XYZ file of C-alpha atoms in Angstrom:
353
model
C -31.151 20.581 -5.421
C -29.262 17.640 -7.229
C -27.669 18.738 -10.380
C -28.091 17.029 -13.958
C -24.610 16.911 -15.572
C -25.106 16.449 -19.677
C -24.543 13.363 -20.728
C -21.868 14.486 -23.133
C -19.828 15.754 -19.964
C -20.068 12.570 -18.363
C -19.108 10.488 -21.870
C -15.950 12.742 -21.870
C -14.620 12.139 -18.532
C -14.944 8.477 -19.047
C -13.615 8.780 -22.478
C -10.717 10.404 -20.916
C -9.954 7.223 -18.710
C -9.887 5.034 -21.566
C -7.735 7.127 -23.534
C -5.550 6.912 -20.610
C -5.549 3.455 -20.489
C -5.088 3.078 -24.253
C -2.001 5.197 -23.674
C -0.796 3.042 -21.089
C -1.060 -0.011 -22.897
C 1.258 1.207 -25.730
C 3.488 2.634 -22.726
C 3.413 -1.121 -21.509
C 4.459 -2.635 -24.848
C 7.940 -0.962 -25.039
C 11.005 -1.872 -23.200
C 12.845 1.076 -24.538
C 12.086 4.759 -24.562
C 13.718 7.690 -26.681
C 13.194 11.362 -26.837
C 9.896 12.387 -26.548
C 8.216 8.659 -26.082
C 7.281 9.509 -22.817
C 7.226 13.050 -22.019
C 4.650 13.702 -24.902
C 1.831 12.307 -22.280
C 2.515 14.980 -19.856
C 0.662 17.261 -22.199
C -2.063 14.955 -23.146
C -5.749 16.068 -21.942
C -6.338 12.586 -20.544
C -3.550 12.247 -18.437
C -3.892 15.646 -17.021
C -7.677 15.127 -16.322
C -6.763 11.810 -14.461
C -3.928 13.477 -12.556
C -6.371 16.509 -11.572
C -8.963 13.591 -10.599
C -6.558 11.989 -8.481
C -5.432 14.940 -6.746
C -8.828 15.894 -5.795
C -9.632 12.382 -4.781
C -6.807 12.459 -2.157
C -5.998 15.582 -1.554
C -9.159 17.610 -1.435
C -8.357 19.403 2.025
C -4.905 20.850 0.590
C -3.653 24.202 -0.326
C -4.184 25.160 -4.206
C 0.056 25.293 -4.091
C 0.133 21.658 -2.565
C -2.528 20.269 -4.903
C -0.164 21.749 -8.087
C 2.728 19.759 -6.500
C 0.715 16.721 -6.315
C -0.782 16.984 -9.537
C 2.779 17.308 -11.064
C 3.547 14.085 -9.137
C 0.443 12.399 -10.382
C 1.137 13.058 -14.278
C 4.660 11.580 -13.975
C 3.094 8.401 -11.994
C 0.302 7.901 -14.433
C 3.289 8.241 -17.429
C 5.651 5.666 -15.784
C 3.186 3.189 -13.777
C 3.304 0.867 -16.901
C 7.340 0.777 -16.208
C 6.967 0.453 -12.687
C 4.661 -2.253 -12.773
C 6.907 -4.614 -14.757
C 9.586 -4.410 -12.144
C 10.428 -7.982 -10.576
C 10.330 -8.821 -6.677
C 8.701 -5.162 -6.115
C 5.304 -4.414 -5.103
C 2.685 -3.851 -7.834
C 0.106 -1.010 -8.019
C -2.572 -3.368 -7.897
C -1.293 -4.924 -4.779
C -2.385 -4.659 -1.232
C -1.151 -6.381 2.238
C -2.678 -9.807 1.313
C -0.824 -9.987 -1.737
C 2.433 -9.287 0.200
C 0.936 -11.860 2.768
C 0.365 -13.974 -0.070
C 3.758 -14.039 -1.509
C 5.083 -14.944 2.130
C 2.340 -17.804 2.454
C 3.527 -19.624 -0.750
C 7.559 -18.997 -0.260
C 7.537 -20.336 3.499
C 5.305 -23.582 2.439
C 6.462 -27.266 2.404
C 7.046 -26.830 -1.668
C 9.370 -23.589 -1.775
C 10.550 -23.590 1.934
C 12.046 -20.462 2.414
C 11.814 -20.129 5.938
C 14.738 -18.052 6.958
C 13.930 -14.562 6.977
C 14.646 -10.918 7.623
C 13.438 -7.536 6.865
C 15.822 -4.663 6.282
C 15.058 -0.883 5.589
C 16.779 1.289 3.115
C 17.412 4.948 3.991
C 15.974 7.333 1.746
C 18.817 9.494 1.193
C 19.403 11.778 -1.695
C 21.002 10.038 -4.589
C 19.709 11.623 -8.235
C 22.928 9.837 -9.614
C 21.649 6.350 -8.624
C 18.269 7.438 -9.705
C 19.471 8.587 -13.196
C 21.256 5.465 -13.504
C 17.773 3.161 -12.600
C 16.077 5.268 -15.482
C 18.647 4.292 -17.957
C 18.571 0.444 -16.637
C 15.058 0.339 -17.070
C 14.901 1.803 -20.765
C 13.918 5.298 -19.901
C 16.303 7.444 -22.117
C 13.654 10.343 -23.004
C 15.749 13.207 -21.676
C 12.955 15.434 -20.976
C 10.775 12.667 -18.948
C 14.196 11.996 -17.033
C 14.508 15.790 -16.581
C 10.861 15.985 -15.061
C 11.492 13.075 -12.523
C 14.651 14.023 -11.372
C 13.314 17.435 -10.503
C 10.456 15.891 -8.641
C 12.941 14.195 -6.574
C 14.521 17.241 -5.703
C 11.286 18.587 -4.397
C 10.341 15.674 -2.359
C 13.007 13.120 -1.645
C 13.497 13.246 2.106
C 9.946 14.700 2.941
C 7.693 13.068 5.267
C 4.577 14.895 4.082
C 1.403 12.804 2.398
C 2.584 14.550 -1.068
C 6.163 13.337 -0.246
C 4.725 9.809 0.403
C 3.128 9.742 -2.837
C 6.045 10.680 -4.470
C 8.074 7.531 -2.870
C 5.802 5.353 -4.837
C 7.552 7.021 -8.137
C 10.780 7.037 -6.434
C 11.350 3.682 -4.693
C 10.609 1.124 -7.292
C 13.464 2.737 -9.470
C 16.042 3.628 -6.741
C 15.855 0.591 -4.826
C 16.114 -1.205 -8.070
C 19.879 -2.212 -7.595
C 19.718 -2.430 -3.750
C 18.364 -6.343 -3.849
C 19.903 -8.917 -2.096
C 19.272 -12.480 -2.745
C 15.182 -13.143 -2.526
C 13.971 -9.941 -1.451
C 10.681 -8.664 -2.255
C 10.613 -4.499 -1.942
C 7.604 -2.949 -0.242
C 8.244 0.824 0.187
C 11.789 1.214 1.278
C 11.913 -2.226 3.164
C 12.989 -5.272 1.863
C 11.562 -8.722 3.092
C 14.437 -11.458 2.391
C 13.167 -15.001 2.406
C 15.820 -17.989 1.569
C 15.912 -21.656 1.920
C 19.448 -21.394 3.883
C 20.404 -19.351 7.241
C 22.022 -16.045 6.233
C 23.366 -12.718 8.242
C 20.691 -11.607 10.264
C 17.977 -13.797 9.162
C 15.580 -15.865 11.582
C 13.942 -19.185 11.079
C 10.151 -19.019 11.038
C 9.982 -22.050 12.467
C 11.484 -21.112 15.714
C 10.700 -17.218 16.167
C 7.904 -14.848 14.673
C 9.000 -12.267 12.239
C 6.923 -8.766 12.721
C 6.395 -7.255 9.348
C 3.428 -4.563 8.125
C 1.658 -5.103 11.475
C 1.490 -8.842 11.271
C 3.471 -11.475 13.281
C 4.419 -14.211 10.975
C 5.911 -17.623 12.157
C 5.866 -21.369 9.986
C 4.213 -24.009 12.080
C 3.626 -27.629 11.571
C -0.040 -28.284 9.961
C -1.295 -31.595 8.288
C 2.274 -32.998 7.563
C 3.291 -29.862 5.683
C 4.395 -26.056 7.192
C 1.383 -23.253 7.496
C 2.095 -19.465 7.823
C 0.643 -18.632 11.111
C -0.490 -14.859 11.023
C -1.488 -12.921 13.968
C -1.580 -9.259 14.835
C 1.762 -8.011 15.927
C 2.242 -6.641 19.273
C 2.949 -3.058 18.256
C 0.048 -2.843 16.411
C -1.983 -3.918 19.198
C 0.002 -1.438 21.570
C -0.965 1.265 19.106
C -4.645 0.740 19.500
C -4.420 0.323 23.299
C -2.646 3.898 23.403
C -5.302 5.207 21.132
C -8.109 4.195 23.179
C -6.723 5.599 26.303
C -5.773 8.979 25.063
C -9.507 9.082 24.258
C -10.845 8.091 27.598
C -8.503 10.384 29.269
C -9.535 13.491 27.206
C -11.646 16.166 28.360
C -14.489 15.599 26.044
C -18.307 14.757 26.148
C -19.647 11.127 25.807
C -21.030 10.680 22.617
C -17.300 12.435 21.227
C -15.459 9.594 22.770
C -17.475 6.948 21.698
C -17.629 8.305 18.124
C -13.684 8.524 18.236
C -12.811 4.965 19.897
C -15.638 3.425 17.418
C -13.480 5.120 14.661
C -10.737 3.815 16.209
C -12.060 0.166 16.046
C -12.945 0.221 12.404
C -9.341 1.388 11.795
C -7.841 -1.559 14.168
C -9.907 -3.955 12.360
C -8.935 -2.800 9.014
C -5.356 -3.300 9.864
C -5.853 -6.439 11.346
C -7.853 -8.047 8.435
C -5.390 -10.429 6.824
C -4.796 -11.796 10.592
C -6.331 -15.040 9.579
C -4.978 -16.881 12.867
C -5.668 -13.840 15.051
C -9.116 -14.835 16.687
C -7.939 -15.190 20.118
C -6.155 -12.097 20.069
C -9.281 -10.143 18.808
C -11.111 -11.909 22.003
C -8.509 -10.808 24.339
C -8.761 -7.349 22.798
C -12.666 -7.723 23.341
C -11.698 -8.498 27.203
C -9.289 -5.503 27.494
C -11.911 -2.994 25.529
C -14.790 -4.408 27.972
C -12.666 -3.121 30.908
C -11.653 0.145 29.546
C -15.639 0.855 28.828
C -16.782 0.210 32.348
C -16.548 4.127 33.638
C -17.769 5.250 30.132
C -20.674 2.649 30.184
C -21.830 3.644 33.315
C -22.718 7.085 32.168
C -23.479 6.121 28.542
C -25.151 2.529 27.824
C -23.798 2.739 23.946
C -20.172 2.316 25.374
C -20.977 -1.216 26.493
C -21.906 -2.324 22.608
C -18.307 -1.502 21.716
C -16.062 -4.493 22.544
C -19.044 -6.942 20.970
C -18.411 -4.113 17.690
C -14.487 -5.085 17.941
C -15.058 -8.718 17.465
C -18.179 -8.547 15.287
C -16.315 -6.019 12.616
C -13.294 -8.042 12.668
C -15.426 -11.419 11.971
C -16.883 -9.217 9.104
C -13.744 -8.402 7.379
C -11.171 -11.100 8.399
C -9.865 -12.155 4.881
C -7.577 -15.602 4.527
C -7.451 -15.704 0.881
C -4.416 -16.556 -1.294
C -3.970 -13.684 -3.748
C -1.881 -14.737 -6.634
C -0.020 -12.254 -9.136
C -1.737 -11.557 -12.258
C -0.306 -10.323 -15.409
C 0.002 -6.364 -15.831
C -3.280 -4.819 -15.900
C -1.844 -2.096 -18.204
C -2.313 -4.403 -21.078
C -5.709 -4.289 -21.235
C -7.697 -0.733 -21.291
C -10.882 -2.556 -20.180
C -9.267 -4.728 -17.071
C -10.644 -2.583 -14.310
C -13.052 -0.134 -14.090
C -11.953 3.236 -13.132
C -13.151 3.531 -9.750
C -10.942 0.498 -8.913
C -8.171 2.444 -10.908
C -8.286 5.120 -8.494
C -7.580 3.026 -5.478
C -4.539 1.711 -7.106
C -3.145 5.318 -6.821
C -3.664 6.272 -3.234
C -0.836 8.072 -1.322
C -1.170 5.787 1.314
C -0.672 2.622 -0.737
C 3.070 1.006 0.596
C 2.835 3.373 3.781
C 5.038 2.235 6.172
C 3.862 2.595 9.979
């Protein structure tokens, strides 16, 4: 039986979101924070309500202890998010991979010509002094807030669980701040460097492709200029093949296998949806999947439709849009709705495979 919630309860929850957003707009307006300027928000009901909502959204299967730890991370992240959002050459909370690829497309085009590229990964070793120095550098001199962040760093630095991946979203933009070399964009603990001239360890995108975030990137001639070719990386395709083969070989009933492969197809097309020049590769995967489904298709006709599902779903979701950097959404409490806002704080954001 459906439960009807009092309108006052729904209004209160909506008010919590806008109270949070108004407070974040205040935080976004300041460059320097003294004692109590940030830590006071850790006890605000609106911040705690949204932190609890985020925890329930993404960690609903976790134990009560883990949820308590996660909520503490979310609280600190909500308070510092407006500060993290304004860091230069660092991925923003409202960015997805399409934004990163658009950044590369713009900078490797004929007008800018940054076609010399390299990707490097910075080890997430434990350096509390470096984190404290970065907090100072971005104007956070609220000693209580610094103590909270450093304590969270002690708990989560070096961890690989999902709660630790979430905590990295708080630490990486800060601790990676002094690590940048040249024209580099930070994504997680990786840096993508693009320059007009060769540098040590770089490749020329006009001569060979660069694998980054599951895509193979290459600059090719197009209508008298340069065009960024975005294909699916071989590693991404290999992982898809491995998953399908493992499901096929499993001692499970036919319906389970079909459902599992269907889910894997959806994961694959979502992962590959920004490969705007990857149609030929998708067609090849359709042929490969047709061959893989032969035995299963003999006993269950539903397996025969999976290859067509693969190509049809990719055509449905493929995204060749160019995404431009926008002013910080923290300045306007009404700029985005709560549902969209919740997506920005997914623990899978900036997750590296």
